[in-house]
Each structure stands twice: as C-alpha cells, then as structure tokens.
mmCIF file with all atom_site columns, N, CA and C in Angstrom:
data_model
loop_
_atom_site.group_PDB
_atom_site.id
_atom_site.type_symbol
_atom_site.label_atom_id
_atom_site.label_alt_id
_atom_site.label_comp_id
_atom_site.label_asym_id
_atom_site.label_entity_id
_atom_site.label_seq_id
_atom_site.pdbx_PDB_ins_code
_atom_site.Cartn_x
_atom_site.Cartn_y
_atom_site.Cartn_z
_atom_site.occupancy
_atom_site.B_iso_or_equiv
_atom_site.pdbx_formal_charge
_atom_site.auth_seq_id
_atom_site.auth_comp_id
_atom_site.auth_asym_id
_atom_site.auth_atom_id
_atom_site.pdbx_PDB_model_num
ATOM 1   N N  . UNK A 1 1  ? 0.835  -1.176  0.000   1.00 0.00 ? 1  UNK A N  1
ATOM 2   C CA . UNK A 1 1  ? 0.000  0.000   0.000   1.00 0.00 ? 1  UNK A CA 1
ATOM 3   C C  . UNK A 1 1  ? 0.878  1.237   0.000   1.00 0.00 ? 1  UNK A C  1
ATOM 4   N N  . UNK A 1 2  ? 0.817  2.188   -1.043  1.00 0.00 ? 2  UNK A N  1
ATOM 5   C CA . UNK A 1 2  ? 1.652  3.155   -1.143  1.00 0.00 ? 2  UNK A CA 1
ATOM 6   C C  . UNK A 1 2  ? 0.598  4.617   -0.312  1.00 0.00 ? 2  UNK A C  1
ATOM 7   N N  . UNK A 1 3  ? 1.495  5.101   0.500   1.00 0.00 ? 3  UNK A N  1
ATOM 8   C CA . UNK A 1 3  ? 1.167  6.428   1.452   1.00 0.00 ? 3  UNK A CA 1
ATOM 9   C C  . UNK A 1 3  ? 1.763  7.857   0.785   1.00 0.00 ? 3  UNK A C  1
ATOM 10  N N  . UNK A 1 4  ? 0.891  8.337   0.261   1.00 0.00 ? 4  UNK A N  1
ATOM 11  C CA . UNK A 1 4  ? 1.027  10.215  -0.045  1.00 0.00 ? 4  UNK A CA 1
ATOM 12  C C  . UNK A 1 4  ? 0.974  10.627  1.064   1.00 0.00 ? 4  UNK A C  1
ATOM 13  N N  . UNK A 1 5  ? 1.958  11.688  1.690   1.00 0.00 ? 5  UNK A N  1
ATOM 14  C CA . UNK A 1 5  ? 1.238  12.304  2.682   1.00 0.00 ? 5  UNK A CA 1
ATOM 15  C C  . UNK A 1 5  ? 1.430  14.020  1.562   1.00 0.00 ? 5  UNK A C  1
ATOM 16  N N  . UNK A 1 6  ? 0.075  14.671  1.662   1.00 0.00 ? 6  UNK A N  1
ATOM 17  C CA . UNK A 1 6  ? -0.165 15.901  1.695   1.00 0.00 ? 6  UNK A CA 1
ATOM 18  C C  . UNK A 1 6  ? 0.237  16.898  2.501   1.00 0.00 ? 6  UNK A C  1
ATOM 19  N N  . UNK A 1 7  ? 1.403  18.159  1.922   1.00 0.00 ? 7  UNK A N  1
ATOM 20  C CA . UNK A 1 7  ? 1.950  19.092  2.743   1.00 0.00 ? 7  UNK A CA 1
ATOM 21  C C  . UNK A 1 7  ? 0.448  19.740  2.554   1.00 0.00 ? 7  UNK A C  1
ATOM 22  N N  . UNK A 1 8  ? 1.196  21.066  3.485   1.00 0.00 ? 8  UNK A N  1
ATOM 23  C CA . UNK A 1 8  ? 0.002  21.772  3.956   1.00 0.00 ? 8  UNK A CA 1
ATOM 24  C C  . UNK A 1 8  ? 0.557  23.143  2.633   1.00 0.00 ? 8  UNK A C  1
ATOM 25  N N  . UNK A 1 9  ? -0.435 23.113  2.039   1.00 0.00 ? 9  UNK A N  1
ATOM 26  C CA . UNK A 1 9  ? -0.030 24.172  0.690   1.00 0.00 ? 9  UNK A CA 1
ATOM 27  C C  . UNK A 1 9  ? -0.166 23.644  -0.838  1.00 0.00 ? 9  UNK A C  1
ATOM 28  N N  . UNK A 1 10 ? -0.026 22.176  -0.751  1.00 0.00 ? 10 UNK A N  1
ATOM 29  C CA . UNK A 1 10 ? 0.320  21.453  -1.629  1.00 0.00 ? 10 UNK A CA 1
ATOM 30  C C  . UNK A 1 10 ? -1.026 21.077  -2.300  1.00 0.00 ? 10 UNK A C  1
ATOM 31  N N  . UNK A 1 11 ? -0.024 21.463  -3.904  1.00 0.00 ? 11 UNK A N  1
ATOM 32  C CA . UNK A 1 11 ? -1.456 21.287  -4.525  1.00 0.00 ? 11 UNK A CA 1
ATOM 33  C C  . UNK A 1 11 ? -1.826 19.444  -4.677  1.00 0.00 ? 11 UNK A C  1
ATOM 34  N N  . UNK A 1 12 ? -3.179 19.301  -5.614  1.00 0.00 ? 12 UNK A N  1
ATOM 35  C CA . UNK A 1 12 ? -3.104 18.093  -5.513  1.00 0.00 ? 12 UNK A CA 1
ATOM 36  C C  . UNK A 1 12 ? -2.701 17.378  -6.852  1.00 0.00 ? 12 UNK A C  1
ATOM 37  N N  . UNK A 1 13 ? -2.674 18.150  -7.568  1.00 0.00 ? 13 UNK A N  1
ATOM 38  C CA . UNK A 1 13 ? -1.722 17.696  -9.014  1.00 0.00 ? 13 UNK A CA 1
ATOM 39  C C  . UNK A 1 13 ? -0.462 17.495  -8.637  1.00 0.00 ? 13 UNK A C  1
ATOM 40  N N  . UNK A 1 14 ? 0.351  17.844  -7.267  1.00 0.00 ? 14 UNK A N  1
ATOM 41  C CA . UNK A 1 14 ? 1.689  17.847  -7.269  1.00 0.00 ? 14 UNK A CA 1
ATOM 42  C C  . UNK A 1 14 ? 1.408  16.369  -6.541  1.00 0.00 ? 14 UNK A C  1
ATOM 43  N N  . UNK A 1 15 ? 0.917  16.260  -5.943  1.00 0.00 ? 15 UNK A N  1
ATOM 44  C CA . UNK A 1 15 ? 0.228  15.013  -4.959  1.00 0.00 ? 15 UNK A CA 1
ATOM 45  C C  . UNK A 1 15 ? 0.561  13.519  -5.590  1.00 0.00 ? 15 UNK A C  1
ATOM 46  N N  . UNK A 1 16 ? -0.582 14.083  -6.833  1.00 0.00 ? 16 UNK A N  1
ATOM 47  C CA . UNK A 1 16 ? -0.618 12.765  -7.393  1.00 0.00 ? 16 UNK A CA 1
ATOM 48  C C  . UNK A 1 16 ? 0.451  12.627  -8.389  1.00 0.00 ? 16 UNK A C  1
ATOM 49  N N  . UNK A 1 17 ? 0.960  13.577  -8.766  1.00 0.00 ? 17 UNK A N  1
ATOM 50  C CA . UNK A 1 17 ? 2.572  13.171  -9.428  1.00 0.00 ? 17 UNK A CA 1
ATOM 51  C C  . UNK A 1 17 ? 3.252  12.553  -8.921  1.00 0.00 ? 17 UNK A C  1
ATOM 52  N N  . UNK A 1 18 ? 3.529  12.999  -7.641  1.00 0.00 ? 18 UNK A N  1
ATOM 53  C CA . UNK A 1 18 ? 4.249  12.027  -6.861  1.00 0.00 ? 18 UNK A CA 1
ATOM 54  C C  . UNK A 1 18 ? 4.010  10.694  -6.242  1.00 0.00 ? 18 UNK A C  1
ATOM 55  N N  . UNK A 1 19 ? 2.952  10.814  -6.286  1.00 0.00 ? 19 UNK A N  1
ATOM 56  C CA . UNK A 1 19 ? 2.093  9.377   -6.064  1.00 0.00 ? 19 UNK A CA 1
ATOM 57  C C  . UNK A 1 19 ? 2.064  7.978   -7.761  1.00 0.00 ? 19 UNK A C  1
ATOM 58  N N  . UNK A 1 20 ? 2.075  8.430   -8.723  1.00 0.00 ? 20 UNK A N  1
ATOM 59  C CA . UNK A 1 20 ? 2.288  8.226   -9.941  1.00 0.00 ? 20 UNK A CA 1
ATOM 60  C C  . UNK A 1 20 ? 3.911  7.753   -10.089 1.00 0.00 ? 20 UNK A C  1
ATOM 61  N N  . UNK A 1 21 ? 4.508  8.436   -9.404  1.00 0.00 ? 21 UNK A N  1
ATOM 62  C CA . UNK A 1 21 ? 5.977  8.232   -9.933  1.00 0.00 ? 21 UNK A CA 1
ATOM 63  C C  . UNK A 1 21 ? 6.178  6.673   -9.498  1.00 0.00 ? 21 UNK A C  1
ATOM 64  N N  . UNK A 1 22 ? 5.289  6.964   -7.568  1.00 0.00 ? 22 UNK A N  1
ATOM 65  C CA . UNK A 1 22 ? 6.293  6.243   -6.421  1.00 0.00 ? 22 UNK A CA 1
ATOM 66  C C  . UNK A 1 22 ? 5.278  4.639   -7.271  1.00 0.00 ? 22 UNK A C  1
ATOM 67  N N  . UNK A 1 23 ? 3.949  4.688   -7.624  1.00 0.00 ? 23 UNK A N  1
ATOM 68  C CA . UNK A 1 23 ? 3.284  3.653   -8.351  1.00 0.00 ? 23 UNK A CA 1
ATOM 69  C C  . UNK A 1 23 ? 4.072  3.143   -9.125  1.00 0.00 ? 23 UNK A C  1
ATOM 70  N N  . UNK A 1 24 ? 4.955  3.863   -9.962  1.00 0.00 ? 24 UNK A N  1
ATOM 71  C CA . UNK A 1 24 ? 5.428  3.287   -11.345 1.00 0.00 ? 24 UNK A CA 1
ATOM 72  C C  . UNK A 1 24 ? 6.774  2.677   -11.127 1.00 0.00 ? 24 UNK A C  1
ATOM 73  N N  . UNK A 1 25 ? 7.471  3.321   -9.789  1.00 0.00 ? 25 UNK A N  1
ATOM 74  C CA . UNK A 1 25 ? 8.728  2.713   -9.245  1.00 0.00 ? 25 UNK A CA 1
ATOM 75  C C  . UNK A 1 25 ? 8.515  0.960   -8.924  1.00 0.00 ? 25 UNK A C  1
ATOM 76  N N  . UNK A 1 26 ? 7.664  0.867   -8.187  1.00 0.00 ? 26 UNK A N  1
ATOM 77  C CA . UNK A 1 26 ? 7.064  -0.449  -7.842  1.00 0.00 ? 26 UNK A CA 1
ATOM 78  C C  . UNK A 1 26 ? 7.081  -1.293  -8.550  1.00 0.00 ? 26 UNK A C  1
ATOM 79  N N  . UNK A 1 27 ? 6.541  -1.010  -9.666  1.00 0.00 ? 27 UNK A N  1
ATOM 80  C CA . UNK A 1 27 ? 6.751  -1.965  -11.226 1.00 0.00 ? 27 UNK A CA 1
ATOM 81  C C  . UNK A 1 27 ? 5.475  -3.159  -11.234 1.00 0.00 ? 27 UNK A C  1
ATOM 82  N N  . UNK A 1 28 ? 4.541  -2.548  -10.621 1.00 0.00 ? 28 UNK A N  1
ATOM 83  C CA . UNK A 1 28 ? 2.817  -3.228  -10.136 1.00 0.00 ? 28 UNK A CA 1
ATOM 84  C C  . UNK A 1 28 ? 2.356  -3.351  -11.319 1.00 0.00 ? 28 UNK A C  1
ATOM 85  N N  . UNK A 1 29 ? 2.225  -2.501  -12.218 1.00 0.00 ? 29 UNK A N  1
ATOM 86  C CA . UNK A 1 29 ? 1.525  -2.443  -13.582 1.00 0.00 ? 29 UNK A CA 1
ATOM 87  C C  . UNK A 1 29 ? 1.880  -3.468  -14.243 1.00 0.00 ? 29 UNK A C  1
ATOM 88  N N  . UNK A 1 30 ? 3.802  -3.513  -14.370 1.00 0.00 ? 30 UNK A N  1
ATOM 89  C CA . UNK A 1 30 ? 4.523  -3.960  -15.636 1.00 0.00 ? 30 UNK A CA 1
ATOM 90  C C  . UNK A 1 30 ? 4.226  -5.289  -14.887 1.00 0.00 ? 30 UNK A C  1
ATOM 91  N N  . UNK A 1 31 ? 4.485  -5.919  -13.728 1.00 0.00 ? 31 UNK A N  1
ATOM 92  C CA . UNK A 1 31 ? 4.379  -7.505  -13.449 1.00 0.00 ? 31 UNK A CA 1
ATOM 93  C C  . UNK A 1 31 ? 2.992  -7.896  -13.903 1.00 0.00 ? 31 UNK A C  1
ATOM 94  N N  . UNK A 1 32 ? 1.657  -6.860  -13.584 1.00 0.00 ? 32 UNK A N  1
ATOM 95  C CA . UNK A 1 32 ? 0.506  -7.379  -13.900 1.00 0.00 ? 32 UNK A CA 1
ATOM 96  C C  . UNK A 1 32 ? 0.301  -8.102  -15.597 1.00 0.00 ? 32 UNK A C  1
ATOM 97  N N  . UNK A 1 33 ? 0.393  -6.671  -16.021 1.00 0.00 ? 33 UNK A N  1
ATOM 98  C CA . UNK A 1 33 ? 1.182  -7.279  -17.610 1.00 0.00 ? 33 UNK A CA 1
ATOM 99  C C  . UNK A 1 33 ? 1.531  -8.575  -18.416 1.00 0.00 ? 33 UNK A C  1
ATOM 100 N N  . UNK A 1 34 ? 2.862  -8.366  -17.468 1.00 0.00 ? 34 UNK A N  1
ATOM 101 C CA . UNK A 1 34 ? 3.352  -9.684  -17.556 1.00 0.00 ? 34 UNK A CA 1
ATOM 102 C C  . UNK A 1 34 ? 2.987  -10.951 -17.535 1.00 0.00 ? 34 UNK A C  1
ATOM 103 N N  . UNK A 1 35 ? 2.233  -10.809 -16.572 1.00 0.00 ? 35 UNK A N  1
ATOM 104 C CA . UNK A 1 35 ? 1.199  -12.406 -16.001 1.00 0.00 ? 35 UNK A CA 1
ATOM 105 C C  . UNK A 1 35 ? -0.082 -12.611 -16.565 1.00 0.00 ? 35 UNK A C  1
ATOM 106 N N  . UNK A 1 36 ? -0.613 -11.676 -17.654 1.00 0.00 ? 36 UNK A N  1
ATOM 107 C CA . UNK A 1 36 ? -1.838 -11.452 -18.200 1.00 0.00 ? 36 UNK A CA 1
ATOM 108 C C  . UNK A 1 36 ? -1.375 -13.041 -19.212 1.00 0.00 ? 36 UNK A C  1
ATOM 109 N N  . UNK A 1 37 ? -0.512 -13.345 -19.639 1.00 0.00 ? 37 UNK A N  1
ATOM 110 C CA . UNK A 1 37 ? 0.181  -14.398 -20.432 1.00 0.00 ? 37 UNK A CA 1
ATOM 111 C C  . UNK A 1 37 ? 1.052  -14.929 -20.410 1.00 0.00 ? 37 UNK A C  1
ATOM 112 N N  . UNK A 1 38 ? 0.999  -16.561 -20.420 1.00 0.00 ? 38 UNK A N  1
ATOM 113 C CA . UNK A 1 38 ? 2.356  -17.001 -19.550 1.00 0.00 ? 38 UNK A CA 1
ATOM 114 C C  . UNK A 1 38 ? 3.229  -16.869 -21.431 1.00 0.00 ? 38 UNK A C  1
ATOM 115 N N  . UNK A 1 39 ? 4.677  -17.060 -20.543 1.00 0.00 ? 39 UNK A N  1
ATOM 116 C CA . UNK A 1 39 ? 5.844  -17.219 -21.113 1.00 0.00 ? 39 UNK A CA 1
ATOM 117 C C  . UNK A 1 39 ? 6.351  -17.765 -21.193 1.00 0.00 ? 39 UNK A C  1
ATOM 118 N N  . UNK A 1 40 ? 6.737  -18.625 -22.398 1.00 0.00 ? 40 UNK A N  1
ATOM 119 C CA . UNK A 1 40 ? 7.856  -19.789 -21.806 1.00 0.00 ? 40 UNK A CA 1
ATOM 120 C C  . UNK A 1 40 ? 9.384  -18.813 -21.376 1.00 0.00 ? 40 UNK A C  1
ATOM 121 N N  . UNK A 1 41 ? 10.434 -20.084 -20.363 1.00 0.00 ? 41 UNK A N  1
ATOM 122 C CA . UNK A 1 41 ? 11.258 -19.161 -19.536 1.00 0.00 ? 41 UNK A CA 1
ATOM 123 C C  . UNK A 1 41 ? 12.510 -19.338 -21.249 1.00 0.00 ? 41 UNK A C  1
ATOM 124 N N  . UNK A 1 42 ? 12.293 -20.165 -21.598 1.00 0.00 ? 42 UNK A N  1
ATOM 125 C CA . UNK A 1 42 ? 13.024 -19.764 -23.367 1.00 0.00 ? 42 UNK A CA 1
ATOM 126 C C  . UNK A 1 42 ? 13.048 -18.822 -24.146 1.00 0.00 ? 42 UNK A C  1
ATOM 127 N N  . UNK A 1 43 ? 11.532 -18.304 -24.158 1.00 0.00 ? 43 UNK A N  1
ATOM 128 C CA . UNK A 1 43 ? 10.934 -17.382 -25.259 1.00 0.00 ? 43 UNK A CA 1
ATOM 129 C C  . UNK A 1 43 ? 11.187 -15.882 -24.331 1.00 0.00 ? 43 UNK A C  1
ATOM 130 N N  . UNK A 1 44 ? 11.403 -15.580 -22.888 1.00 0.00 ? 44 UNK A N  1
ATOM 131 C CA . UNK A 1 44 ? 11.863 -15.001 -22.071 1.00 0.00 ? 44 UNK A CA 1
ATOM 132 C C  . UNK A 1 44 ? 12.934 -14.796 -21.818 1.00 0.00 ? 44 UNK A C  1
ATOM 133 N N  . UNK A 1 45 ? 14.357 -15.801 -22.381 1.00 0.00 ? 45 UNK A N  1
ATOM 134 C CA . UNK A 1 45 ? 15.199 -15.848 -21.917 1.00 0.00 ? 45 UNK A CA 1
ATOM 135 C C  . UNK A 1 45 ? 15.693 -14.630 -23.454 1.00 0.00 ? 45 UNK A C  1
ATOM 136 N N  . UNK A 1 46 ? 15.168 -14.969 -24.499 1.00 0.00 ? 46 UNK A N  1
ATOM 137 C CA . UNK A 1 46 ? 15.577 -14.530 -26.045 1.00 0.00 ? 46 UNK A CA 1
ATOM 138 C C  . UNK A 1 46 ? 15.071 -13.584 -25.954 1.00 0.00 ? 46 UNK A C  1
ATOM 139 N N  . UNK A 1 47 ? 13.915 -12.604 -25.370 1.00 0.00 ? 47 UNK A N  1
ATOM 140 C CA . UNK A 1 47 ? 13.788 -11.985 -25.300 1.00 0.00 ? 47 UNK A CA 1
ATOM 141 C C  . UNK A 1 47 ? 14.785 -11.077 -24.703 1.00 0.00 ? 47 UNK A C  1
ATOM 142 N N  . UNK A 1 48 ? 15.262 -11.004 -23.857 1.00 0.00 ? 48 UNK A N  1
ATOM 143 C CA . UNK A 1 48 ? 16.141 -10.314 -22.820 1.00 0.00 ? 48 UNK A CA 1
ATOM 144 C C  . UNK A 1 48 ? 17.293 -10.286 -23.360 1.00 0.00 ? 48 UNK A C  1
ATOM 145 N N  . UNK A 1 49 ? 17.875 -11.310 -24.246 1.00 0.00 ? 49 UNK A N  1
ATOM 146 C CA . UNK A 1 49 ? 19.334 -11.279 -25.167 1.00 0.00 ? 49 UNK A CA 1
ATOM 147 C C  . UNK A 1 49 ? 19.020 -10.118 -26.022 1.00 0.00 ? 49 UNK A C  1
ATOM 148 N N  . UNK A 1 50 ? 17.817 -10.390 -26.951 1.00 0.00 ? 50 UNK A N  1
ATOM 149 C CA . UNK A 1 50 ? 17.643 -9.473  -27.908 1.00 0.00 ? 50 UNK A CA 1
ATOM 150 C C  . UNK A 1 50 ? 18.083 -8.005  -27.602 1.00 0.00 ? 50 UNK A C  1
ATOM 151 N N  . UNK A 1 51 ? 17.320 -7.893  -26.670 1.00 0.00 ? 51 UNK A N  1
ATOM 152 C CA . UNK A 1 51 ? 16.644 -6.220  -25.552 1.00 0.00 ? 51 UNK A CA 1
ATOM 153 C C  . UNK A 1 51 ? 18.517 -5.927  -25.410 1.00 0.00 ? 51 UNK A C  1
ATOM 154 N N  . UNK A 1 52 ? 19.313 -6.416  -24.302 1.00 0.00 ? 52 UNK A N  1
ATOM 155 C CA . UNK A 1 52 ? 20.271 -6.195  -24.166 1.00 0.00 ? 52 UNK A CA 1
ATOM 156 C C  . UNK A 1 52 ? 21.268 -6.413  -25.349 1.00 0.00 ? 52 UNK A C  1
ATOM 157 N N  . UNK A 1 53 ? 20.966 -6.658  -26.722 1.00 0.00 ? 53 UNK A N  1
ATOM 158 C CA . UNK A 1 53 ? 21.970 -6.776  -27.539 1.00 0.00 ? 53 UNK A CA 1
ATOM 159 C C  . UNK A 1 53 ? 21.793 -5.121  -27.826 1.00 0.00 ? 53 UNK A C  1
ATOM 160 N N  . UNK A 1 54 ? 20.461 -5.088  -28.482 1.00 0.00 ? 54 UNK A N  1
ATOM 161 C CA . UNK A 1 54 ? 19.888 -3.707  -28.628 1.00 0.00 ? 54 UNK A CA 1
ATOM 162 C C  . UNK A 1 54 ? 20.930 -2.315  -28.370 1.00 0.00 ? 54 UNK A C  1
ATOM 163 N N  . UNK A 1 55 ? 20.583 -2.798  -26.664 1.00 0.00 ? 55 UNK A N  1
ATOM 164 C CA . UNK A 1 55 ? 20.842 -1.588  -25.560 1.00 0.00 ? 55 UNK A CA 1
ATOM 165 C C  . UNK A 1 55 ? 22.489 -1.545  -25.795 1.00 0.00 ? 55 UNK A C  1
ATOM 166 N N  . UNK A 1 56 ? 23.236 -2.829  -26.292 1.00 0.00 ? 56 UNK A N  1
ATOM 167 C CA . UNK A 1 56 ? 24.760 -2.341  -25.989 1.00 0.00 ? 56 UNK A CA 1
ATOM 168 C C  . UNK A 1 56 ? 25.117 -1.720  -27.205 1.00 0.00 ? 56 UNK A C  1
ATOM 169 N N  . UNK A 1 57 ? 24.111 -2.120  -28.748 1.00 0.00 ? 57 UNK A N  1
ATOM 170 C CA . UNK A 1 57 ? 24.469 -1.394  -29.965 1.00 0.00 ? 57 UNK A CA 1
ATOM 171 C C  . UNK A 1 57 ? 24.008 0.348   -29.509 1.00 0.00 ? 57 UNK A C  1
ATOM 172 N N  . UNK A 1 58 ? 23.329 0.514   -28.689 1.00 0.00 ? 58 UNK A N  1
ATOM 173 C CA . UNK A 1 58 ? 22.332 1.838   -28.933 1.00 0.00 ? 58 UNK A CA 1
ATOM 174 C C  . UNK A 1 58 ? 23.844 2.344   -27.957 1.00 0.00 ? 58 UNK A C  1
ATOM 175 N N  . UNK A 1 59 ? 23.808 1.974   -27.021 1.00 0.00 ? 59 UNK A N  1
ATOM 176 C CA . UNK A 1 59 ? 24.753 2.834   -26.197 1.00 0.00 ? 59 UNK A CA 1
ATOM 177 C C  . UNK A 1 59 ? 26.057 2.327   -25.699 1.00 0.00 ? 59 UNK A C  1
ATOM 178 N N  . UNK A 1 60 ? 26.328 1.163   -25.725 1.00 0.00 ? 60 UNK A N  1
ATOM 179 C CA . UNK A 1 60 ? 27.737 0.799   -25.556 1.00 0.00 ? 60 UNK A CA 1
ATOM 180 C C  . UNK A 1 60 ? 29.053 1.652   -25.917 1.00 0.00 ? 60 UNK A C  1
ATOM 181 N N  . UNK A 1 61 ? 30.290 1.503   -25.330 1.00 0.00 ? 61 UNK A N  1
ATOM 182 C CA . UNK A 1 61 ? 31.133 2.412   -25.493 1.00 0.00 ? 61 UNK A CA 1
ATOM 183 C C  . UNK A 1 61 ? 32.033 1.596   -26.826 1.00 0.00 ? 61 UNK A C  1
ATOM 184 N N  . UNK A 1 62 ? 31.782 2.372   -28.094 1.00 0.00 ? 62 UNK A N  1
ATOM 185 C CA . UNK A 1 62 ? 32.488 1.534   -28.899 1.00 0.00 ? 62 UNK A CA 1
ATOM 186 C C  . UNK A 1 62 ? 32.787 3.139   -29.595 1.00 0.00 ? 62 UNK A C  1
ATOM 187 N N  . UNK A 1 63 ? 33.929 2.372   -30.631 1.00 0.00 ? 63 UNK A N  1
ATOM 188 C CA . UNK A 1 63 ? 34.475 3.744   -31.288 1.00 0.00 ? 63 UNK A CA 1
ATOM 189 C C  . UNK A 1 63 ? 34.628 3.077   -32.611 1.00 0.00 ? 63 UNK A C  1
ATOM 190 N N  . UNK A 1 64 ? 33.678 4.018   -33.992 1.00 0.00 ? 64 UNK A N  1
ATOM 191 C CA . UNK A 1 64 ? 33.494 3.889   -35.075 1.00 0.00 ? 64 UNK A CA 1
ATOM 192 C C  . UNK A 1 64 ? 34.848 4.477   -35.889 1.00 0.00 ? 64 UNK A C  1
ATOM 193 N N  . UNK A 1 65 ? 35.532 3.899   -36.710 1.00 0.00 ? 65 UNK A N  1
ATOM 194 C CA . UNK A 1 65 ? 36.526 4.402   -37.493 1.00 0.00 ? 65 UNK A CA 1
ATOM 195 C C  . UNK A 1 65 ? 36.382 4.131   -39.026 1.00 0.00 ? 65 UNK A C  1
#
C-alpha cells in the first residue's frame, strides 16, 4: 500500500505526481502485464538477449573508425 502524505499548501496535481511516480517505481503495472500471459522461460530468456543486444548497440562504449 503506497502512502502520499499531503503538505500543507500542496497542490493536488503535485500530490498525485508524486504518487504516480512512487506507483510506477514499484513496477505493479509492468508484473501485472506480464502475467496477463504465460511465457515460456526460453521465449523469455531470447527476449532479454535481444533487448540487451539492442541496448549495448544503442549505447555501448564503442568507437566507429
């Protein structure tokens, strides 16, 4: 159970921003998601190679010549 506490001044758009963030930190949504359909732990495992091959072409420290 996630707790906002409300300053005294504070609007409530700032409220629930912060309440939104601390929701999305949790990662409640993305597991729900997740479990809406199982996975095999194979088709999961290739997934995650892919994702991280991705991420080291997009940003890895390499030098083009």
């Amino acid at each position: 159970m996630l707790i906002i506490n409300v300053k005294d001044n504070e609007s409530i758009d700032k409220a629930l921003k912060r309440f939104k963030k601390k929701f999305e930190k949790t990662g409640v949504l993305r597991q729900l998601r997740s479990r809406t359909a199982f996975q095999k732990p194979s088709v999961k495992r290739r997934t995650e190679v892919i994702k991280a091959a991705y991420k080291e072409r997009m940003y890895g420290n390499h030098t083009e010549q």
